[in-house]
Short mmCIF file of C-alpha atoms in Angstrom, two decimals:
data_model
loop_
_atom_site.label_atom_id
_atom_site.label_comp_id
_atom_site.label_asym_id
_atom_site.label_seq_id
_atom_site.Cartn_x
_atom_site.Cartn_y
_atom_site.Cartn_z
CA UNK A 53 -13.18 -26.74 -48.48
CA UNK A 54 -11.95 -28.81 -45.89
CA UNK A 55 -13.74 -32.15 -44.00
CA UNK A 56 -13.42 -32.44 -40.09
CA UNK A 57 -11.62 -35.82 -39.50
CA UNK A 58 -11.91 -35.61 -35.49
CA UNK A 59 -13.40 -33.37 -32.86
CA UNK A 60 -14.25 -33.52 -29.50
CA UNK A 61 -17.18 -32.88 -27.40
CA UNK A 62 -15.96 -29.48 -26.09
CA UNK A 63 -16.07 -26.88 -28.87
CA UNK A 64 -12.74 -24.91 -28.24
CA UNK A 65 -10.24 -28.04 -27.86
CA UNK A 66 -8.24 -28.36 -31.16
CA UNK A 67 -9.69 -30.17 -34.60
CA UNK A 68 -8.74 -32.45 -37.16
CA UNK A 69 -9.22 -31.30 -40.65
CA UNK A 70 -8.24 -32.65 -44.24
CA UNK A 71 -7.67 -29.87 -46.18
CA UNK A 72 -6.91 -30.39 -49.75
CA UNK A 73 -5.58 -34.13 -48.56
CA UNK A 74 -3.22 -32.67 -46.10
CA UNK A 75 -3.86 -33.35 -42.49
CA UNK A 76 -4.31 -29.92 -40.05
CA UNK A 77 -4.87 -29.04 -36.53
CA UNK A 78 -7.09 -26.35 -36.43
CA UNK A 79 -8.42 -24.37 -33.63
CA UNK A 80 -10.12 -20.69 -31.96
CA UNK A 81 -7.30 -18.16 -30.22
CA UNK A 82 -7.79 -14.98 -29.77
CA UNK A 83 -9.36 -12.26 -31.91
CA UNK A 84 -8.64 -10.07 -34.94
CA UNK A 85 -9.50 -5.97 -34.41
CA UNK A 86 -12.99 -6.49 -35.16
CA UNK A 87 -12.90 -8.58 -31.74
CA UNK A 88 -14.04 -11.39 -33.79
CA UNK A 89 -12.21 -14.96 -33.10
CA UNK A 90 -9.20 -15.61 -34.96
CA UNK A 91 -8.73 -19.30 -36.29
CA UNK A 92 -5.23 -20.68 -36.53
CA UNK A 93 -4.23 -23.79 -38.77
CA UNK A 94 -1.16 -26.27 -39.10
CA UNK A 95 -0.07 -29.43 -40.54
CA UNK A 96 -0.03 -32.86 -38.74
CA UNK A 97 0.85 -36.33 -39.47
CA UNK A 98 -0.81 -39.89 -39.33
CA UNK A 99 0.80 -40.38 -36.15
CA UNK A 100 -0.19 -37.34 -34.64
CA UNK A 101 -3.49 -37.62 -35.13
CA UNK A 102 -3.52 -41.56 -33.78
CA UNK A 103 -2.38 -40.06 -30.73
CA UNK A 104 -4.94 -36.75 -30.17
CA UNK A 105 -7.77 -39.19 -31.18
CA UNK A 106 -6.17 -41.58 -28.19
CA UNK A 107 -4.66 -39.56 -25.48
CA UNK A 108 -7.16 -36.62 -24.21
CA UNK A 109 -4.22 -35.81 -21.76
CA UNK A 110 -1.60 -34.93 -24.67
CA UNK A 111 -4.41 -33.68 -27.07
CA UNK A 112 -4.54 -30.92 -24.35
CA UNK A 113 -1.00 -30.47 -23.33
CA UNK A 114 -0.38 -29.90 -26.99
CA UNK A 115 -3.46 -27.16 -26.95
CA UNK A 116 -1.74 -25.54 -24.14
CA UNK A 117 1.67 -25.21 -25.68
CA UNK A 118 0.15 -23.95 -29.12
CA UNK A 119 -1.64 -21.35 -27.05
CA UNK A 120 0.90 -18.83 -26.61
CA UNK A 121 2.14 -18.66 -29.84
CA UNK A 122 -1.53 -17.62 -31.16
CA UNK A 123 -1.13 -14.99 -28.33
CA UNK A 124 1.71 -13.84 -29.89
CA UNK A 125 0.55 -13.72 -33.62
CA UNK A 126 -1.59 -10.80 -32.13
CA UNK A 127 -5.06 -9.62 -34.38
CA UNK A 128 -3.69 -9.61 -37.49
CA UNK A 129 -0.30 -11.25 -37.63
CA UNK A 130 0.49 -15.09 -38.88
CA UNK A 131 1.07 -18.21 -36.61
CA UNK A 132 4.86 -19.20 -36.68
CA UNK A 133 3.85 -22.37 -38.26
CA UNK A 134 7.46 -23.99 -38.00
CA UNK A 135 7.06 -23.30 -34.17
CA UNK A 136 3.70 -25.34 -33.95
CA UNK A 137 4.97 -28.23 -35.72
CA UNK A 138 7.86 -28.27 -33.64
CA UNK A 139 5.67 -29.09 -30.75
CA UNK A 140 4.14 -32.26 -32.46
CA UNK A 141 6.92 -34.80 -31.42
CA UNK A 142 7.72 -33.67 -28.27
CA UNK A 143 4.26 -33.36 -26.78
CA UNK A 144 2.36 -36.72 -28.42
CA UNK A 145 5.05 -38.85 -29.16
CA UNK A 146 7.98 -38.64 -26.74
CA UNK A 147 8.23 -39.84 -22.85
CA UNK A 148 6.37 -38.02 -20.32
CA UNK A 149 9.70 -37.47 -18.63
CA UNK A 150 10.82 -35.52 -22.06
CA UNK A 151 7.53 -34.04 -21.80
CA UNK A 152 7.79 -32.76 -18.65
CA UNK A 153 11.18 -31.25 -19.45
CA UNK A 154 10.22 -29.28 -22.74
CA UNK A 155 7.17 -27.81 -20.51
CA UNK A 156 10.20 -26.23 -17.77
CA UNK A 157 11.36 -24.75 -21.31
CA UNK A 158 8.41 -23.17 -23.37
CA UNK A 159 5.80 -21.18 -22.70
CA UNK A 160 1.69 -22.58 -22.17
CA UNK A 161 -1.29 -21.87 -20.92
CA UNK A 162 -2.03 -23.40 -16.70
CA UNK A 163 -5.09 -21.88 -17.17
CA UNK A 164 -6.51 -24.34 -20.11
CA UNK A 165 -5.64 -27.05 -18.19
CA UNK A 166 -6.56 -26.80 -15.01
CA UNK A 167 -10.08 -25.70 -16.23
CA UNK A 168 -9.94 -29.08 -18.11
CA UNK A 169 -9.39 -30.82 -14.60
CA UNK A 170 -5.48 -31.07 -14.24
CA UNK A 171 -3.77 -31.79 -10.83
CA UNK A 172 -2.84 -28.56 -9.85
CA UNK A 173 -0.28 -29.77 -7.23
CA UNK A 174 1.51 -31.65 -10.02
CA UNK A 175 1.55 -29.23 -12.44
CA UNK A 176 3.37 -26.70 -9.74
CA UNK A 177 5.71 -29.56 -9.25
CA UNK A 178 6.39 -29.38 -13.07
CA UNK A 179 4.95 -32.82 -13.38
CA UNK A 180 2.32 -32.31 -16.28
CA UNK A 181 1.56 -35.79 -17.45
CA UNK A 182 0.71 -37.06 -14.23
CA UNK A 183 -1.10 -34.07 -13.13
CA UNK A 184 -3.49 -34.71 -16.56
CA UNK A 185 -4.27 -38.12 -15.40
CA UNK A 186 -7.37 -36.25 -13.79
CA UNK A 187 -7.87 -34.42 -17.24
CA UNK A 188 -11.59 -33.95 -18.65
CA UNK A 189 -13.00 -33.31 -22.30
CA UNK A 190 -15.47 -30.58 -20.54
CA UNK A 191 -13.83 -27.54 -18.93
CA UNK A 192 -14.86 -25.78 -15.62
CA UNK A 193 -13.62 -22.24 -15.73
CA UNK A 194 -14.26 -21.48 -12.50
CA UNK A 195 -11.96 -23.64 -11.68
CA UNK A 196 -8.98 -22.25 -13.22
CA UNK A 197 -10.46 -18.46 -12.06
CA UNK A 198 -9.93 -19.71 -8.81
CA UNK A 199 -6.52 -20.78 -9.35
CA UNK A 200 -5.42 -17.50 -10.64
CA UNK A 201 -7.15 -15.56 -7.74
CA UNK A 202 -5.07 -17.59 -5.33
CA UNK A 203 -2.03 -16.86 -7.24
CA UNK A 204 -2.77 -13.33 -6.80
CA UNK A 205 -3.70 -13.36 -3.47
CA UNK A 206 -0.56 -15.61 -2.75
CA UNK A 207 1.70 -12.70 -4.61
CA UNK A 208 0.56 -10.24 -2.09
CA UNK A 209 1.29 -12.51 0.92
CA UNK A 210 -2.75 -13.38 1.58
CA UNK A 211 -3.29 -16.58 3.07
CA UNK A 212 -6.95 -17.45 3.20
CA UNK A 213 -8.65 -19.45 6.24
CA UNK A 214 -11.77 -21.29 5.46
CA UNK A 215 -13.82 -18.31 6.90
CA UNK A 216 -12.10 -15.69 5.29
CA UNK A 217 -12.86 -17.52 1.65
CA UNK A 218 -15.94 -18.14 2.68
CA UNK A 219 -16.78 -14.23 3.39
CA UNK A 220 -15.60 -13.79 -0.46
CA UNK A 221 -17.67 -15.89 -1.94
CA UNK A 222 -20.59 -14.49 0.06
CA UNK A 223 -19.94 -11.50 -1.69
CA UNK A 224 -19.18 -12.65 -4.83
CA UNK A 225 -15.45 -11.31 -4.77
CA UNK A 226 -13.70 -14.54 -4.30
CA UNK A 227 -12.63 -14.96 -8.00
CA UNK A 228 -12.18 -11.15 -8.51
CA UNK A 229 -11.87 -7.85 -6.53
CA UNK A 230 -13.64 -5.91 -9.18
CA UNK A 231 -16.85 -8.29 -9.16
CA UNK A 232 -20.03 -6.11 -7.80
CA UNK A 233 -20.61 -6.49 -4.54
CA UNK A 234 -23.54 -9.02 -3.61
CA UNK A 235 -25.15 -11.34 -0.98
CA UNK A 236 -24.28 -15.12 -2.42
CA UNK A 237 -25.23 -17.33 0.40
CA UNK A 238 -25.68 -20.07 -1.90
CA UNK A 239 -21.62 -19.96 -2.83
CA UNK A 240 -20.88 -20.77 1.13
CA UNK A 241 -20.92 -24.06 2.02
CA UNK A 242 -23.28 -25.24 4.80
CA UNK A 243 -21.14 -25.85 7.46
CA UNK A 244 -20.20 -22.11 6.99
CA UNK A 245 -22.84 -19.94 6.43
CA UNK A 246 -23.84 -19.99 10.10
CA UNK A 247 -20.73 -18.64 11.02
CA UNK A 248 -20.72 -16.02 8.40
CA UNK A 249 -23.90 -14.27 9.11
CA UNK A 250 -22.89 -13.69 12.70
CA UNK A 251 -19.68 -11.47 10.72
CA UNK A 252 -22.79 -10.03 9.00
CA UNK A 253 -24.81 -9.47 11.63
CA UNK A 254 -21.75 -7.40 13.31
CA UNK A 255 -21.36 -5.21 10.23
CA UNK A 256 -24.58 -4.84 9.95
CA UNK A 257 -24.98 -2.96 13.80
CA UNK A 258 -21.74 -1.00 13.51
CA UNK A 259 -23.46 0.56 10.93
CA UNK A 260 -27.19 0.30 11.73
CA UNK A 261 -28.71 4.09 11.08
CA UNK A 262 -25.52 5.10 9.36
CA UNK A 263 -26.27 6.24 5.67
CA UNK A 264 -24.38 6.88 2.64
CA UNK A 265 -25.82 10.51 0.92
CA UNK A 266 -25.71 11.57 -2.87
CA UNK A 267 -23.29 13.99 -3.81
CA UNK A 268 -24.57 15.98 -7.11
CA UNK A 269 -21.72 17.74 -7.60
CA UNK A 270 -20.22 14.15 -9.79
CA UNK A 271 -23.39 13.74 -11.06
CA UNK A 272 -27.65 11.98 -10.63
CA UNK A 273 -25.94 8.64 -9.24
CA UNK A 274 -22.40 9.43 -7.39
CA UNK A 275 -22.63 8.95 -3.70
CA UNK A 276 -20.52 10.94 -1.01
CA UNK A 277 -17.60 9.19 -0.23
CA UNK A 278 -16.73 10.52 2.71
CA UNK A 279 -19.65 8.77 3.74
CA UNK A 280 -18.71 6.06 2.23
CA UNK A 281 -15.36 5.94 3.97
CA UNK A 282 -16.74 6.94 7.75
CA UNK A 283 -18.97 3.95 7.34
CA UNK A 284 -16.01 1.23 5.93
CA UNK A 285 -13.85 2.77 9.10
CA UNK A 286 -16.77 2.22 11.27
CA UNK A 287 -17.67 -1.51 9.80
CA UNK A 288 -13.97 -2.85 9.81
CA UNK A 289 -13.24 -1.55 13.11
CA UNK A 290 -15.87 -3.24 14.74
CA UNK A 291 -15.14 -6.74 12.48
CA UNK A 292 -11.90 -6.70 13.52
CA UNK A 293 -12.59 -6.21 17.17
CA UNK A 294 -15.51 -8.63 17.54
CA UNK A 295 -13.66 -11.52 15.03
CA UNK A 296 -9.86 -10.71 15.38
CA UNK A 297 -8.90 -13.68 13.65
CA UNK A 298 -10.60 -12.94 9.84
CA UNK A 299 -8.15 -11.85 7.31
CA UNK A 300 -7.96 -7.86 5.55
CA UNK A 301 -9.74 -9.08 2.26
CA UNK A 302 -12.77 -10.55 4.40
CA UNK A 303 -12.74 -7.91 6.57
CA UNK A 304 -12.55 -5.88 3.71
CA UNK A 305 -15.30 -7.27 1.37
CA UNK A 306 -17.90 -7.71 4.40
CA UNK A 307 -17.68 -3.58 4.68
CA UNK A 308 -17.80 -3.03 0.87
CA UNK A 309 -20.81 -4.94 1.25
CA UNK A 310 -22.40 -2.58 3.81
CA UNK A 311 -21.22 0.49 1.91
CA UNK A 312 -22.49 -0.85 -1.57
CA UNK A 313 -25.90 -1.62 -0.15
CA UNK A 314 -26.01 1.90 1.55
CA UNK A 315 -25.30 3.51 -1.57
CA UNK A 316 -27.20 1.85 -3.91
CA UNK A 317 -30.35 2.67 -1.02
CA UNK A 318 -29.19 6.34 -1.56
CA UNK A 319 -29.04 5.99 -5.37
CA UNK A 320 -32.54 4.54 -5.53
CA UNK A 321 -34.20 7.24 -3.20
CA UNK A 322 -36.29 10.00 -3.98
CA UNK A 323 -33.80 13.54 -4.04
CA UNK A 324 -36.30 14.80 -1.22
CA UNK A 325 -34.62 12.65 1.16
CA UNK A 326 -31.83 13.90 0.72
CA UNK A 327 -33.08 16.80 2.98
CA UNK A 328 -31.27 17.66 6.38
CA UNK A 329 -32.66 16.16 9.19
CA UNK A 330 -32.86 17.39 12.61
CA UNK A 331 -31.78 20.96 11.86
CA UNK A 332 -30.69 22.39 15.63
CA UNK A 333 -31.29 26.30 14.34
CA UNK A 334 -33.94 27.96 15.46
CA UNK A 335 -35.47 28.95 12.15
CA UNK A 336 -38.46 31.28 12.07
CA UNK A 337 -41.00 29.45 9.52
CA UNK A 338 -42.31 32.58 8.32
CA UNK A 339 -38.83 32.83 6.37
CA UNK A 340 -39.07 30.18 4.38
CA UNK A 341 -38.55 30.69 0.85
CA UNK A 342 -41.57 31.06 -1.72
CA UNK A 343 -39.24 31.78 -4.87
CA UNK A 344 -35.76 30.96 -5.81
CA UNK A 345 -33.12 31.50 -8.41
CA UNK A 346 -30.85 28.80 -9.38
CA UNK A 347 -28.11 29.89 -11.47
CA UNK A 348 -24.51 27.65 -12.13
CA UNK A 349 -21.55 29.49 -13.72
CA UNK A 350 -22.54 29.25 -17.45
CA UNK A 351 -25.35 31.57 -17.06
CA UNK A 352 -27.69 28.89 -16.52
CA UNK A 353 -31.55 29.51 -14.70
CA UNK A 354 -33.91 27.81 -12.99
CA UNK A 355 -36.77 29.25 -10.90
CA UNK A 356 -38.15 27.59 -7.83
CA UNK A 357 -41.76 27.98 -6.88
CA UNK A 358 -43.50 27.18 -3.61
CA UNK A 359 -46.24 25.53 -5.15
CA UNK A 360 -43.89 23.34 -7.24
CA UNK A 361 -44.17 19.66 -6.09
CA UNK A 362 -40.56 19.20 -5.14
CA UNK A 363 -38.98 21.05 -2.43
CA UNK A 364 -36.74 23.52 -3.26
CA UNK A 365 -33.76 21.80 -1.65
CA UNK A 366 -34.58 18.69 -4.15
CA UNK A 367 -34.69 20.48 -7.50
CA UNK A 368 -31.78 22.51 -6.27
CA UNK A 369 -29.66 19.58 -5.66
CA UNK A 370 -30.98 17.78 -9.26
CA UNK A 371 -30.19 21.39 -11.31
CA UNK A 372 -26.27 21.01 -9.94
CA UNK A 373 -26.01 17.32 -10.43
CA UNK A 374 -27.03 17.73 -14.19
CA UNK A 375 -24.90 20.87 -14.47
CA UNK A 376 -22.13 20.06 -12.56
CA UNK A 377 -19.12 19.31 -13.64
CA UNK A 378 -14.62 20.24 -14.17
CA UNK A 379 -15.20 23.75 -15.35
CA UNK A 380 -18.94 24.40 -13.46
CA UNK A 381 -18.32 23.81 -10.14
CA UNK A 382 -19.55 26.98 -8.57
CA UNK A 383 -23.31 27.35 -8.13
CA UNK A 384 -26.18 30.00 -6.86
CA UNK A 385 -29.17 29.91 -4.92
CA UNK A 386 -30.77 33.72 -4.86
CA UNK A 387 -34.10 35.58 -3.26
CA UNK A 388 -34.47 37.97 -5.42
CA UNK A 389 -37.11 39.31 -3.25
CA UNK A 390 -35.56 39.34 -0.36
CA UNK A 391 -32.06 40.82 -1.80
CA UNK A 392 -29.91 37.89 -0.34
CA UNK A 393 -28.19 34.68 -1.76
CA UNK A 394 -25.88 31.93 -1.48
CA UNK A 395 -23.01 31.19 -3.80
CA UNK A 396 -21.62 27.66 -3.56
CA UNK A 397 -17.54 26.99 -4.56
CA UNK A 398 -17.22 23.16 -4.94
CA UNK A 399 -13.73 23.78 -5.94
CA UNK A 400 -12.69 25.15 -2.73
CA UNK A 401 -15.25 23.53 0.05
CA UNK A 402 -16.43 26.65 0.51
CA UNK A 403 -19.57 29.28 0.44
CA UNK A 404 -20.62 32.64 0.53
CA UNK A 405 -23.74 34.58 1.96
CA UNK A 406 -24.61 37.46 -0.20
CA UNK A 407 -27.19 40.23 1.47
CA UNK A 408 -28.00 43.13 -0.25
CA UNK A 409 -27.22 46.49 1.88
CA UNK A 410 -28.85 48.64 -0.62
CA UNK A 411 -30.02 48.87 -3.64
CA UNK A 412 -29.38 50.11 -6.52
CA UNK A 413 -31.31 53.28 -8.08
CA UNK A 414 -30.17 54.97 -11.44
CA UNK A 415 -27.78 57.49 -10.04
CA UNK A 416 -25.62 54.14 -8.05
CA UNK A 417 -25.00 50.94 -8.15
CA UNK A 418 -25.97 48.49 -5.30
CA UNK A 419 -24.35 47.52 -2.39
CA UNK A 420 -23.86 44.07 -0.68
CA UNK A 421 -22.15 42.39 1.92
CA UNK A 422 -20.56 39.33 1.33
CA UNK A 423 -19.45 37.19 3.78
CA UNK A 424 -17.11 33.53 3.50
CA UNK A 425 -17.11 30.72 5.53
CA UNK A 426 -15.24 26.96 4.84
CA UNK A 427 -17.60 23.87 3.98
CA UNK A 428 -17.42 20.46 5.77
CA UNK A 429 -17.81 18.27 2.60
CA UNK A 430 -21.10 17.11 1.01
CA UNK A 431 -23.02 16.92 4.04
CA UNK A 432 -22.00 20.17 5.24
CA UNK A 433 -23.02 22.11 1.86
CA UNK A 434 -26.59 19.92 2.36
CA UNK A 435 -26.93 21.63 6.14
CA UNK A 436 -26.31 24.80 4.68
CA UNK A 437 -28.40 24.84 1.44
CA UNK A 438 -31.40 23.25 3.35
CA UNK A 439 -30.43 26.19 6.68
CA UNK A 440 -30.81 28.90 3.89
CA UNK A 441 -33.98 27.68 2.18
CA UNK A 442 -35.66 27.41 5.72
CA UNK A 443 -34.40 30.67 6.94
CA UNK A 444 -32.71 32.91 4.83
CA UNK A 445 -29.26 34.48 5.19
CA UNK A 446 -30.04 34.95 9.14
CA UNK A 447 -30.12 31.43 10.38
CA UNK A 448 -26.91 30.97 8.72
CA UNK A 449 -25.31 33.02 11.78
CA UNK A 450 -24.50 29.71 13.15
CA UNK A 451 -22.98 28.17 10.78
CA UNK A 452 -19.74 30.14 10.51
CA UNK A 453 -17.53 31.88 11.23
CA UNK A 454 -18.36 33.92 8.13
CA UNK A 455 -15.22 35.89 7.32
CA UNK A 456 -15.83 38.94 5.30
CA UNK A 457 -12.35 39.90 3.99
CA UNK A 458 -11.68 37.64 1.32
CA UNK A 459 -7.20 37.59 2.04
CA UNK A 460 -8.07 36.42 5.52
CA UNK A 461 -10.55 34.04 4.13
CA UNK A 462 -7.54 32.56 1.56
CA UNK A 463 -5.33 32.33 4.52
CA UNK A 464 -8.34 30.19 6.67
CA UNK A 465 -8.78 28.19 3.56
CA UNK A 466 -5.13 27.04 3.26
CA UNK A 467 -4.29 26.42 6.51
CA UNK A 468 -7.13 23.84 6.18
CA UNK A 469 -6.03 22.69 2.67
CA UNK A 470 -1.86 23.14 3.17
CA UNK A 471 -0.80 22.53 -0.56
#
């Protein structure tokens, strides 16, 4: 059992305990495997503790020197206890010069103090007392996340303007590149936000009727990202040209914006939309399909009906992106009726058109042609999957060239795809 003889407000700074009638400093660091928070304790005298109850600003600096080594006792390991008391003197009893020197020799943690409101001009000027003249029992976080995004930033030679750090915290990515993408207009200041619109207002009518399509082939949710690229080339262009003076991240983060919204739009549509529109062939309607075969390349079926309620395009597109995957990647679409198919090759951007010729009796087998042509990405295989189910193998004609010896086709196929 132990009694708390001091504690501040904030729950995480250091305590005060008496533990069997020796005097401890006792705080949270880190976590054990369980990912539950480790506790760390060590002795401390009469004097010390006049001096944490005292001096907020030394209380802390002694918090942020005690830091590492929790760090380095790891989830299971013990504090190096002689370490921690060595800090006591230096920290809360000497000079702050002497202070300031032992902190150019040891490790600690900026972070903890500049959340707690240290100078952060001082501290970079190794001046640590004075910069916790502006010290506070209640921490601000954000604070010291900014800090370290500015270090990063300032790593890779980024220098922010006022606009450009204004775009990121529109978007929510000022602290952190890996923050999802959102619209944060209460994060700009006032005097800003005007000016920021107009940057979204420019993204917004480079891309205005651009869209970002599913691609079931990764799955229900994945989006095409070569969509996803053509619109971020077409967004940052334009940015650039129409506000020359905005830096790469704010350029950047105003056309992940765009895409994100675009893709989330696609995510949250019905699959039917996902239909080609504006097919240019001249498909006879009487050839539309009234039954299909769906088959992937594990032997798995699924029948289309004309009467079903989704088109066949739609279920065909929702059987490969719950199929698909690294060793299924090759999927069928066949009229039995009419003796012809298509055989998609997502490993190779490619497809074949499969007629029958003749069929087969008991005395032979059938005969087919089969023809190859290369595939354009996701949008391509969509053009040619919705072309098929409108029309059949014939308005595919247009679509090629359809190659029908398959060594000339492997020659086509890497000269696109040079290895």
């Amino acid at each position: 059992m132990y009694d708390i003889v001091f504690t501040r407000h904030s729950g995480w700074i250091p305590n005060v305990i008496r533990e069997d009638g020796e005097l401890m400093l006792t705080l949270g660091a880190g976590a054990d495997a369980n990912h539950e928070p480790r506790t760390f304790t060590f002795p401390i005298s009469e004097a010390h503790l006049a001096v944490i109850r005292e001096d907020l600003a030394r209380h802390l600096l002694l918090w942020s020197a005690v830091l590492p080594l929790c760090d380095a006792a790891g989830t299971r390991g013990r504090l190096d206890e002689n370490a921690a008391v060595a800090l006591l003197d230096p920290i809360l009893l000497a000079a702050p010069a002497d202070v300031d020197a032992l902190f150019q020799r040891i490790r600690w943690d900026r972070s903890r103090l500049i959340a707690h409101g240290a100078d952060i001009a001082l501290l970079e000027r190794g001046q640590v007392c004075a910069a916790m003249r502006s010290a506070t029992e209640t921490s601000n976080g954000k604070r010291a996340q900014e800090y370290h995004a500015n270090r990063r930033r300032a790593e890779r030679g980024k220098v922010l303007g006022p606009l450009d750090a204004a775009m990121l915290r529109y978007t929510g990515q000022y602290l952190h590149g890996a923050s999802v993408v959102r619209r944060t207009p209460d994060a700009v200041d006032a005097a800003l936000l005007p000016e920021v619109r107009r940057v979204v207002a420019t993204a917004e009518q480079a891309c205005a009727g651009m869209r970002i399509g599913r691609d079931p082939r990764r799955g229900k949710h994945a989006t095409d990202k070569r969509d996803w690229e053509r619109m971020k080339t077409t967004v940052e262009t334009a940015v650039r040209r129409a506000h020359p003076g905005l830096a790469d991240d704010a350029v950047h983060t105003v056309s992940l914006l765009m895409c994100s919204e675009a893709a989330s739009r696609a995510r949250n549509a019905p699959m039917d939309d996902e239909e080609t529109v504006g097919l240019h062939a001249h498909i006879d309607e009487g050839a539309r399909k009234t039954l299909l075969l769906f088959t992937d390349d594990k032997d798995v079926e699924k029948k289309w009906q004309q009467n079903s309620p989704r088109t066949a395009t739609a279920e065909f597109w929702d059987f490969v992106a719950t199929r698909s995957s690294a060793d299924n990647e090759v999927f069928t679409i066949e009229d039995e009726e009419m003796g012809e198919g298509i055989q998609l090759h997502f490993y190779a951007d490619s497809i074949a058109r499969i007629t029958t010729l003749r069929k087969g009796t008991d005395t032979s087998e059938p005969e087919y042609r089969v023809q190859y042509s290369l595939v354009d990405g996701m949008s391509g295989y969509r053009n040619l999957v919705s072309t098929f189910v409108r029309g059949g193998c014939a308005a595919l004609e247009q679509h090629g060239p359809w190659i029908s010896d398959v060594a000339e086709f492997e020659r086509a196929r890497r000269r696109r795809n040079p290895r």
